[in-house]
mmCIF file of C-alpha atoms in Angstrom:
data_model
loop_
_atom_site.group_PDB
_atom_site.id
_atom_site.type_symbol
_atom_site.label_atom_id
_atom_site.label_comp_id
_atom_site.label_asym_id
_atom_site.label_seq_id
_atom_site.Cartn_x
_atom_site.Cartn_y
_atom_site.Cartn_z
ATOM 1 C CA UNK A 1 16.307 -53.857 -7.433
ATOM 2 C CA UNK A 2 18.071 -50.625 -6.878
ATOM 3 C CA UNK A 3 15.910 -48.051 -4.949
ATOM 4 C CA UNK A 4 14.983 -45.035 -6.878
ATOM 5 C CA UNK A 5 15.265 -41.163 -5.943
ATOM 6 C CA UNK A 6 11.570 -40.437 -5.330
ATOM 7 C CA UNK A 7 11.627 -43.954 -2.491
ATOM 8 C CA UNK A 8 14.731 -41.944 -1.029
ATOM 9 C CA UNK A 9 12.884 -38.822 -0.921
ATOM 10 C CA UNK A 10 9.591 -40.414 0.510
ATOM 11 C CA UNK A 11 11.762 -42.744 2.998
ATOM 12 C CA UNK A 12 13.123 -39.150 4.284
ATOM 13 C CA UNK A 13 9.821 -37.588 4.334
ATOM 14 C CA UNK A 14 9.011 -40.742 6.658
ATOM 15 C CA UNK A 15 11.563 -40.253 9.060
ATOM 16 C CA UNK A 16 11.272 -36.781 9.265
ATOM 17 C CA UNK A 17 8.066 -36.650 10.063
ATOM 18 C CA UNK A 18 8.584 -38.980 12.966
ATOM 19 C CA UNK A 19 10.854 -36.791 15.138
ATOM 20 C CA UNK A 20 9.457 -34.959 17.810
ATOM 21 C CA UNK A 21 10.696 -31.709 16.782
ATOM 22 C CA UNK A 22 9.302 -31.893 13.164
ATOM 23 C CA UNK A 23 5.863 -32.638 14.669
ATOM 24 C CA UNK A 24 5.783 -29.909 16.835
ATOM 25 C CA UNK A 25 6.192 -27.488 14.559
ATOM 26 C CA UNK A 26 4.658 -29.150 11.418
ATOM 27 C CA UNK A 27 1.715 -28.737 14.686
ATOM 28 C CA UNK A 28 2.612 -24.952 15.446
ATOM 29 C CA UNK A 29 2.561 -23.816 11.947
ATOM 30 C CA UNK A 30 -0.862 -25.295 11.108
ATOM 31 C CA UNK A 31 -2.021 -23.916 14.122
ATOM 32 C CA UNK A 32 -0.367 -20.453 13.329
ATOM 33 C CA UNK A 33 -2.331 -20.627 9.969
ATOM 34 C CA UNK A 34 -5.928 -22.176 11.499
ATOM 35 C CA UNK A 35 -5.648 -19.455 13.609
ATOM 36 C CA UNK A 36 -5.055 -16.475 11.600
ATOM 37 C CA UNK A 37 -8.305 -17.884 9.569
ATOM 38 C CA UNK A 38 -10.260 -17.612 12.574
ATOM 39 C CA UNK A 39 -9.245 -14.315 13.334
ATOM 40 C CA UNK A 40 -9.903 -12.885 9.876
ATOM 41 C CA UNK A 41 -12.941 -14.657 10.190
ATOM 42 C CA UNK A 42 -14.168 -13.186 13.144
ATOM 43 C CA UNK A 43 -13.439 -9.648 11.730
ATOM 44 C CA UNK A 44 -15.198 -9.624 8.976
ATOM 45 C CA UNK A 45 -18.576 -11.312 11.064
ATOM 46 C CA UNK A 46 -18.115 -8.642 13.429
ATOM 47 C CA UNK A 47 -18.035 -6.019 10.696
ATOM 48 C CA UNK A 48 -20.427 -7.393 8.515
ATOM 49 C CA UNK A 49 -23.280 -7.701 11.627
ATOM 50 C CA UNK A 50 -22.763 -4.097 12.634
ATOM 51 C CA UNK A 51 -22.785 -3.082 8.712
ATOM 52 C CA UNK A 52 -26.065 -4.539 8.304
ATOM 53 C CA UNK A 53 -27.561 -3.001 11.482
ATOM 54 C CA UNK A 54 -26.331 0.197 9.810
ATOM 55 C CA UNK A 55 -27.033 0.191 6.322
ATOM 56 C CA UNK A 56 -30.729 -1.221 6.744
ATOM 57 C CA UNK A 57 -31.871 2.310 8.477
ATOM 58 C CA UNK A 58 -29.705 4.055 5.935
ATOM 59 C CA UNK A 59 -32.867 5.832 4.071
ATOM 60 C CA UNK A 60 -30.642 6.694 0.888
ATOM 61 C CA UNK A 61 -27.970 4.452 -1.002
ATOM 62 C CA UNK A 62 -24.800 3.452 1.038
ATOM 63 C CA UNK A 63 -22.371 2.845 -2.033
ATOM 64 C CA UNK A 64 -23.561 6.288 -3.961
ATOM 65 C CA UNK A 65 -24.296 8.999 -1.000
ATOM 66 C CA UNK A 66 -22.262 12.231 -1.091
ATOM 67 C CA UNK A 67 -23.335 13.065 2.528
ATOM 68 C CA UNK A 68 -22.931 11.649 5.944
ATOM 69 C CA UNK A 69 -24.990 12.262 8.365
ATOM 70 C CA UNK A 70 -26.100 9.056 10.045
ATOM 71 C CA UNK A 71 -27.411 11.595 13.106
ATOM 72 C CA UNK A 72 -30.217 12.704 10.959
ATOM 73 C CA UNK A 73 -34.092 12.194 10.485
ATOM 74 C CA UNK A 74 -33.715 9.737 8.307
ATOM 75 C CA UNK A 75 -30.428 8.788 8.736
ATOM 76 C CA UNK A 76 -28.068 9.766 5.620
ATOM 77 C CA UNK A 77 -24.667 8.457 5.344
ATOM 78 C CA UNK A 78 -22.863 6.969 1.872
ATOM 79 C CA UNK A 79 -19.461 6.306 1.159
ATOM 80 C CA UNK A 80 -18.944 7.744 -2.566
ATOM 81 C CA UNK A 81 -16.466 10.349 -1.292
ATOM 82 C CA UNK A 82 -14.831 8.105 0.746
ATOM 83 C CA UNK A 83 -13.942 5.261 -1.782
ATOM 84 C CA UNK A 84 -13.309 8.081 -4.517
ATOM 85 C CA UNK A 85 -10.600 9.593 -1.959
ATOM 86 C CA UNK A 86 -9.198 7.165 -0.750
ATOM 87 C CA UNK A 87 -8.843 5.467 -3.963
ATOM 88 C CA UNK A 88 -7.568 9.018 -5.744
ATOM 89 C CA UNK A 89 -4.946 9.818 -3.079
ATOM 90 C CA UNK A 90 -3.535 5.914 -2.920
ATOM 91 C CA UNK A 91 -3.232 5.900 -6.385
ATOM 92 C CA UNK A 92 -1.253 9.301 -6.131
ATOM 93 C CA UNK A 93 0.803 7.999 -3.582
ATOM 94 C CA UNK A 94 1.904 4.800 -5.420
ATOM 95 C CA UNK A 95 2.487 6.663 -8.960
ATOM 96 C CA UNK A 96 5.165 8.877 -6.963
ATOM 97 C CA UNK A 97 6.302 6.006 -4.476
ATOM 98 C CA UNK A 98 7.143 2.912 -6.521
ATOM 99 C CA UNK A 99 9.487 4.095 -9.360
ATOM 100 C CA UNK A 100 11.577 6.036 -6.581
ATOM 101 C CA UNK A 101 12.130 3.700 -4.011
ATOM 102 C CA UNK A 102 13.136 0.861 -7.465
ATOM 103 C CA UNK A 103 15.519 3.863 -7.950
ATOM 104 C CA UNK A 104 17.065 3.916 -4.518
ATOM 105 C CA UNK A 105 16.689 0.116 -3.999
ATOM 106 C CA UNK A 106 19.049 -0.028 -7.542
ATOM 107 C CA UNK A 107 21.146 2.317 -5.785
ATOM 108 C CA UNK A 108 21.866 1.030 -2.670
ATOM 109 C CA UNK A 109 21.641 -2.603 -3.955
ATOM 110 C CA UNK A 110 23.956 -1.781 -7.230
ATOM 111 C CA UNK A 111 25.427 1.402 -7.257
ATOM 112 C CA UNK A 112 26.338 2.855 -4.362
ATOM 113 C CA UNK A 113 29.597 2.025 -2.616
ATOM 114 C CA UNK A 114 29.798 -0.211 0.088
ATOM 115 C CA UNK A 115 31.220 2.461 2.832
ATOM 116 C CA UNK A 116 27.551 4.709 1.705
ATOM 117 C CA UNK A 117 25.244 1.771 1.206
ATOM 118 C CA UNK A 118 24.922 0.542 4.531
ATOM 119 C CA UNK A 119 24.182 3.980 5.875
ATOM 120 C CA UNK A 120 22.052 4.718 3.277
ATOM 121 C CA UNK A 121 19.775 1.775 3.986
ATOM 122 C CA UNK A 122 19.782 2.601 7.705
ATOM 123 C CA UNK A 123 18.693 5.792 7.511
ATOM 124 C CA UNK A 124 15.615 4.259 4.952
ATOM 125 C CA UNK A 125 15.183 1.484 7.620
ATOM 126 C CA UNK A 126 14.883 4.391 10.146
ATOM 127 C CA UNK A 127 12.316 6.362 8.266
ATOM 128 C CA UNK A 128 9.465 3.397 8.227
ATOM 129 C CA UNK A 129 9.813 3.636 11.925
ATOM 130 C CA UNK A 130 8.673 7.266 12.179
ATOM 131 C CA UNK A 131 5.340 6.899 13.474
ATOM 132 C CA UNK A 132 1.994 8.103 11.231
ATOM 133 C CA UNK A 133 1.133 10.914 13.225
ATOM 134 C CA UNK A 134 5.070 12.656 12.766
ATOM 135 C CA UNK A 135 4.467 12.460 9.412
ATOM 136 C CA UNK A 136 1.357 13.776 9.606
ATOM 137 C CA UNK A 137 2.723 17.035 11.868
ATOM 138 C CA UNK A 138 5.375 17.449 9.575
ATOM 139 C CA UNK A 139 2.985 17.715 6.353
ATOM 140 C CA UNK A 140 0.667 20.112 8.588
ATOM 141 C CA UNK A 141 3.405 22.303 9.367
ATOM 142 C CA UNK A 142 5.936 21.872 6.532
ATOM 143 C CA UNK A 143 4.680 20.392 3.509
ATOM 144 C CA UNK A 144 0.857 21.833 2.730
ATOM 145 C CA UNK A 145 2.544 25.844 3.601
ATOM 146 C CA UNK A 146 5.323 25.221 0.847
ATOM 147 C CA UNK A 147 3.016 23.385 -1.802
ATOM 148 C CA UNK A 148 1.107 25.914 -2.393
ATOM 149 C CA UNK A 149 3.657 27.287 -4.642
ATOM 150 C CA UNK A 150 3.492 23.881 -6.516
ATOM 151 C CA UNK A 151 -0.230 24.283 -7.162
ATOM 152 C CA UNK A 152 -0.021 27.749 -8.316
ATOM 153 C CA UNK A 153 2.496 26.290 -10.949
ATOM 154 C CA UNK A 154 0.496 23.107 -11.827
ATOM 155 C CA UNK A 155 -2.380 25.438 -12.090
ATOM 156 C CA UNK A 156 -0.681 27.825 -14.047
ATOM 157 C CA UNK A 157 0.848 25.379 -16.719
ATOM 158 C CA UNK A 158 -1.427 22.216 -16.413
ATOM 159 C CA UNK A 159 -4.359 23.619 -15.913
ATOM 160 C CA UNK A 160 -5.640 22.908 -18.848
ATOM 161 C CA UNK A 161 -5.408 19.285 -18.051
ATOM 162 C CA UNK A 162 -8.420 19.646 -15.942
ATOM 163 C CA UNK A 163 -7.036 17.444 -13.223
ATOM 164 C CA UNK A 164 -4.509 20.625 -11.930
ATOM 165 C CA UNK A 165 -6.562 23.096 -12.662
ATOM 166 C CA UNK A 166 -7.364 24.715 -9.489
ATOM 167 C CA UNK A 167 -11.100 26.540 -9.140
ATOM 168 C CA UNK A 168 -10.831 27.440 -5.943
ATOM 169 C CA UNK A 169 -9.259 29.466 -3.170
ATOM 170 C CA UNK A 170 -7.617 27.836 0.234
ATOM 171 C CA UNK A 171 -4.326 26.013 1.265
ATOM 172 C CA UNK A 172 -3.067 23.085 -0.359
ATOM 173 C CA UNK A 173 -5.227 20.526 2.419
ATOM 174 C CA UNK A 174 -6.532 18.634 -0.906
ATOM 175 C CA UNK A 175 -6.113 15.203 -2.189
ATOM 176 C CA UNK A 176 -2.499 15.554 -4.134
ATOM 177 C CA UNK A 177 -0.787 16.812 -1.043
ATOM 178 C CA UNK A 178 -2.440 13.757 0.905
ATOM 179 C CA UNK A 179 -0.772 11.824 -1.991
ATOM 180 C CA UNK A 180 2.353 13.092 -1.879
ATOM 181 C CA UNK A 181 2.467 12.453 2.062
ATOM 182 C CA UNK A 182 1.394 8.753 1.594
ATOM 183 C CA UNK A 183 4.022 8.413 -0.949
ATOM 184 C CA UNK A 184 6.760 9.602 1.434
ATOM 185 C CA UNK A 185 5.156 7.231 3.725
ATOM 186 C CA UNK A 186 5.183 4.327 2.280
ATOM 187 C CA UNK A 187 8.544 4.885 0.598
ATOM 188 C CA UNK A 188 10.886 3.132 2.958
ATOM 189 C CA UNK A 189 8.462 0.290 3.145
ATOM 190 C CA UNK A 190 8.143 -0.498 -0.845
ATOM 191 C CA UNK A 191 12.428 0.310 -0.914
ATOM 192 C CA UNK A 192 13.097 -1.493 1.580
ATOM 193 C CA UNK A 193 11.721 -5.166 0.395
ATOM 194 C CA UNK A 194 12.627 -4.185 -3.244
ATOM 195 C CA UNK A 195 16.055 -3.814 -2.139
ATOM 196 C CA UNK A 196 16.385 -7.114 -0.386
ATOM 197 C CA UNK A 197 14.746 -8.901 -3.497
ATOM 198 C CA UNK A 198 17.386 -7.123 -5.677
ATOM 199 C CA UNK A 199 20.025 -8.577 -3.638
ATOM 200 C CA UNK A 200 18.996 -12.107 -4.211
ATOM 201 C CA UNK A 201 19.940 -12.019 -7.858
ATOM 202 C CA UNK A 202 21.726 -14.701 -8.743
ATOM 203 C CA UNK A 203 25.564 -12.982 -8.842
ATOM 204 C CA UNK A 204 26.362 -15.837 -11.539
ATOM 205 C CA UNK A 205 23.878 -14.273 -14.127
ATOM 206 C CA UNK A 206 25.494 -10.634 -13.406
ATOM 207 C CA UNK A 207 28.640 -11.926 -13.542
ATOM 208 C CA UNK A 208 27.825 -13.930 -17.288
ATOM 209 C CA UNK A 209 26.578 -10.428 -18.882
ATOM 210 C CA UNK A 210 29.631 -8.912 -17.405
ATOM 211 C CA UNK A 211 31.849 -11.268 -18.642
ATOM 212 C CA UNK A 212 29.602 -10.391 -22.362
ATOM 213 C CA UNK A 213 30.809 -7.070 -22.049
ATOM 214 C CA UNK A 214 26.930 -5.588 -20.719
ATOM 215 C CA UNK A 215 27.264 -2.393 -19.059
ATOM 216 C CA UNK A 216 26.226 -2.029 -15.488
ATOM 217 C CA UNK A 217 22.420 -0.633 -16.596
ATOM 218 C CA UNK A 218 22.080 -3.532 -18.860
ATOM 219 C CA UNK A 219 22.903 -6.287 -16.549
ATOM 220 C CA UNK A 220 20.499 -4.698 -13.851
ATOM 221 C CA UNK A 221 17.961 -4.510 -17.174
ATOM 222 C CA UNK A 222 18.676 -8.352 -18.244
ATOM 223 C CA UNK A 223 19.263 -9.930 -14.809
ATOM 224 C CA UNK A 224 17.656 -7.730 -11.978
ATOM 225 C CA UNK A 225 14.761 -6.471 -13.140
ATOM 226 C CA UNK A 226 13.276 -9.568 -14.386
ATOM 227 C CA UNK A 227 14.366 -11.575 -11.517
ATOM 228 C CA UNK A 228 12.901 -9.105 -8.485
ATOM 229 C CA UNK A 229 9.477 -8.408 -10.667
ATOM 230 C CA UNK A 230 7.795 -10.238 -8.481
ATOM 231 C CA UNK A 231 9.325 -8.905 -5.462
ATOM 232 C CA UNK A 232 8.480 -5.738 -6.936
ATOM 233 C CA UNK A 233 4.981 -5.957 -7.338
ATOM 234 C CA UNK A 234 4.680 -7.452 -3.395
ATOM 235 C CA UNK A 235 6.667 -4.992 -2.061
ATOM 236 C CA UNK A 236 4.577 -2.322 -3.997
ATOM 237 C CA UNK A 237 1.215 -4.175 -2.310
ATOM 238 C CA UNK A 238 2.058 -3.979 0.983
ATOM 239 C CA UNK A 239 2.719 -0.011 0.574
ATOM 240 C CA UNK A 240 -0.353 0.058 -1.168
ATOM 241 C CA UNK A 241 -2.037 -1.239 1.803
ATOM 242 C CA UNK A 242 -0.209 1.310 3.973
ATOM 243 C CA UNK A 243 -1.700 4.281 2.150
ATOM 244 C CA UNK A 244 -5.680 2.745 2.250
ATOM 245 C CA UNK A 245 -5.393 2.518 5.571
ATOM 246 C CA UNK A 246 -3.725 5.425 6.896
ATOM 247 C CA UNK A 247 -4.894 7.312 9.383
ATOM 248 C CA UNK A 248 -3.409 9.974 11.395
ATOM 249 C CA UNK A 249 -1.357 11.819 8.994
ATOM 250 C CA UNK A 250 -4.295 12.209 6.217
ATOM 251 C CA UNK A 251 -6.531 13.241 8.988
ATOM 252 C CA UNK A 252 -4.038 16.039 10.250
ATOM 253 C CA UNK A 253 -3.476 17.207 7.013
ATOM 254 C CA UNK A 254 -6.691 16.964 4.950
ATOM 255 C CA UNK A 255 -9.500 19.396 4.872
ATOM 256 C CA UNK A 256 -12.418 17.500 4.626
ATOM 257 C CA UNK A 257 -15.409 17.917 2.567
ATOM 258 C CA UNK A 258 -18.910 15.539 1.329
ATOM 259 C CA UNK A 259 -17.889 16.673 -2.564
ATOM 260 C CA UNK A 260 -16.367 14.903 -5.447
ATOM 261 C CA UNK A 261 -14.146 16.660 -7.611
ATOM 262 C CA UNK A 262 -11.321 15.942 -10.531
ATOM 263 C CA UNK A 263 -9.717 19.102 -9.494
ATOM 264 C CA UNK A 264 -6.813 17.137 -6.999
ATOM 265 C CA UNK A 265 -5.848 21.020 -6.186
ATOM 266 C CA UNK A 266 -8.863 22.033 -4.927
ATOM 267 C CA UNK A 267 -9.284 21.705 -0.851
ATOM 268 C CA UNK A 268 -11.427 18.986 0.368
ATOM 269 C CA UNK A 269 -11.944 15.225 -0.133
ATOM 270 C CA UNK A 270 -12.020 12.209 2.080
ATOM 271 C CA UNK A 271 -10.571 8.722 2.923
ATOM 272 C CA UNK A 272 -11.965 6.112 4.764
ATOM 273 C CA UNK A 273 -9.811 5.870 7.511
ATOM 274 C CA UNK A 274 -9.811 9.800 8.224
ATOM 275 C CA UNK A 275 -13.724 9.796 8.171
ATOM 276 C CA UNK A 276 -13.566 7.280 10.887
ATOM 277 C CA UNK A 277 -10.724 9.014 13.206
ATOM 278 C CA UNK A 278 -12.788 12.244 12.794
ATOM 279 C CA UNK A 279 -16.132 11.084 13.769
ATOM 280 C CA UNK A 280 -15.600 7.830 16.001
ATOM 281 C CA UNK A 281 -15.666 9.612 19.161
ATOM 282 C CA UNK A 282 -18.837 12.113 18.566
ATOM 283 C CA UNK A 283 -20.777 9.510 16.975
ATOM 284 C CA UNK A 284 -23.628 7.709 18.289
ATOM 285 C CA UNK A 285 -24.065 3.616 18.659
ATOM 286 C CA UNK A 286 -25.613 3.982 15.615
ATOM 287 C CA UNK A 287 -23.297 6.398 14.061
ATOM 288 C CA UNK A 288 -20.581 4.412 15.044
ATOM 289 C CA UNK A 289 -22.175 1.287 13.075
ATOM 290 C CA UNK A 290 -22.267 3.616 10.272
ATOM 291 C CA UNK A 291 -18.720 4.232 10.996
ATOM 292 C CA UNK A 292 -17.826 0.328 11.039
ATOM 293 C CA UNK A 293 -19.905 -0.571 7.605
ATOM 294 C CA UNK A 294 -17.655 2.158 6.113
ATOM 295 C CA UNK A 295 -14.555 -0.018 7.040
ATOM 296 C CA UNK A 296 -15.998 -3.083 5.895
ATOM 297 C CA UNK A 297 -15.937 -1.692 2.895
ATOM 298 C CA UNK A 298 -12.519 -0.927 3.723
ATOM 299 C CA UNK A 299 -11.534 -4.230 4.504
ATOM 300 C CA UNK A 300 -12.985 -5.654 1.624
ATOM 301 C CA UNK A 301 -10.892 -3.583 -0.737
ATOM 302 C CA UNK A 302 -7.840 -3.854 1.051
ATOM 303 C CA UNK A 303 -8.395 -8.153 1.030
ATOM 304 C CA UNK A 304 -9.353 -7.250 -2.631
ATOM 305 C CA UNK A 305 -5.705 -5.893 -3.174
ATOM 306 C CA UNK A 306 -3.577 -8.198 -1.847
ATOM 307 C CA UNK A 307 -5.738 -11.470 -3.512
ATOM 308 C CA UNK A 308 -5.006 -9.706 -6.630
ATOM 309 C CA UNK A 309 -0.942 -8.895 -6.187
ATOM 310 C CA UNK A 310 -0.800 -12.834 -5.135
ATOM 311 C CA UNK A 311 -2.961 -13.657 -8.386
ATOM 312 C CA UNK A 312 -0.327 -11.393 -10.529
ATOM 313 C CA UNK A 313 2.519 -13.257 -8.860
ATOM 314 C CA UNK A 314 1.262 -16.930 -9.039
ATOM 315 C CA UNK A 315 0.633 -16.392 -12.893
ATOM 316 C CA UNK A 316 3.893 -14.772 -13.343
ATOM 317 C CA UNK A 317 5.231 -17.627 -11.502
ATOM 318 C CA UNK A 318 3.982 -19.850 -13.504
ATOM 319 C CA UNK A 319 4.622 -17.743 -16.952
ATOM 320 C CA UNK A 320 8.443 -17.875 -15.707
ATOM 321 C CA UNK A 321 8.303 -22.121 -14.731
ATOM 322 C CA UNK A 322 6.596 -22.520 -17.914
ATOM 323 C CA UNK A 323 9.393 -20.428 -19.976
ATOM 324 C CA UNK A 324 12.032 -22.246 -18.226
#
């Protein structure tokens, strides 16, 4: 009797897995991943101990508290301003980030010619090496003096959206120019991956709607688009990541302040990340325990983010293997 493909394949897997060199690293890789596990795992029981050491002398609620002050008699400390800025500001960031860096990633990938691509993508691949607290220096010095013009016009001609209307006095150290940092920020990062996705394309479907007599913008709309929408939404995860955890450059650059307000003009705000650069070395063991069940939280969100992008790409995944 004649042997049949899946024998072949499981006669291969056989003999594969009998070399020295495929057990070694079939070993190393399992390893790799055990160990990550453990790591992650020992993270999060580190934070959670010290969170609960914290939040059981907290004498008001952690998760709605507009003040911190874990110093005090009773101890007072909540992270409502935190998550609301950090949240606010990320969300800013990725609104202005992800639809330019598709645009350049078309552009380089698509558009540009060949002589200007290459140093075009350098000189993005050079800008997600600038470290956080450049950037941060930069929006200090440069970007919060000439923004202030831009809020006086928002203010002016969108005030009446509520969100850009500006009710108070100071320089533009508020949550939309910590936005618009993290979106330069994490601009390279998000063009950079969506670039190389773009790449992969299959070249025989481009070259099918060009042969159809599709313009440039359509075969990029029929053929790109839908096959780096996944790539997309990772690449657009991991800067999202970036700007929830940034540190340095919001804490140069934001003024911050215990209050919650939808006016993104007015000065004040906080992240998570800033509140713990700014107060780590002052604070007490116990403050610093406050300090650490603030970045559990954190954590949590961040793990939160990035179980949900690989949830949106498994179903789309699936969505595309079940079209097919």
């Amino acid at each position: 009797m004649a042997t049949t493909t899946p024998d072949i394949q499981r006669s291969r897997r056989a003999k594969n897995a009998s070399r020295p060199g495929d057990r070694i690293f079939s070993g190393l890789s399992r390893g790799s991943g055990i160990t990550l596990l453990v790591i992650m795992a020992a993270i999060a029981g580190f934070l959670t101990y010290r969170a609960v050491l914290a939040i059981s002398k907290d004498s008001t609620n952690f998760f709605t508290t507009f003040e911190w002050n874990p110093a005090g008699n009773p101890p007072v400390f909540g992270i409502a301003v935190l998550a609301f800025g950090t949240i606010v500001s990320s969300i800013i960031a990725m609104l202005i980030a992800v639809p330019v860096a598709i645009g350049i990633a078309l552009f380089i990938s698509h558009y540009a010619p060949r002589k200007l691509a290459k140093p075009l993508a350098y000189v993005v691949d050079l800008l997600a090496a600038v470290p956080s607290i450049i950037y941060g220096l930069w929006g200090a010095i440069f970007l919060v003096p000439y923004l202030d013009g831009l809020n006086q016009w928002l203010d002016e001609y969108l005030g009446w959206t509520y969100i850009f209307d500006k009710s108070s006095d100071g320089v533009a150290r508020n949550l939309f120019t910590v936005g618009i940092l993290l979106a330069i920020m994490i601009l390279p990062i998000i063009t950079n991956v969506t670039r190389e996705v773009f790449l992969q394309a299959p070249k025989m479907h481009e070259e099918a709607a060009l042969a159809l007599g599709a313009t440039r913008w359509e075969v990029i709309r029929m053929s790109v688009l839908p096959f780096g929408r996944s790539g997309i939404i990772s690449a657009s995860m991991l800067g999202l990541g970036r700007a929830l955890g940034e540190t340095m450059a919001v804490a140069v650059v934001l003024s911050p302040s215990f209050l919650i307000s939808g006016h993104l003009l007015d000065p004040g705000g906080g992240t998570f990340a800033q509140n713990i650069a700014a107060k780590f070395n002052e604070a007490n063991e116990f403050g610093r325990d406050a300090l650490i069940a603030s970045g559990l939280v954190l954590f949590v969100i961040t793990l939160l983010v990035n179980g949900a992008a690989r949830w949106i790409i498994g179903r789309r995944k699936e969505y595309s293997g079940a079209a097919a």
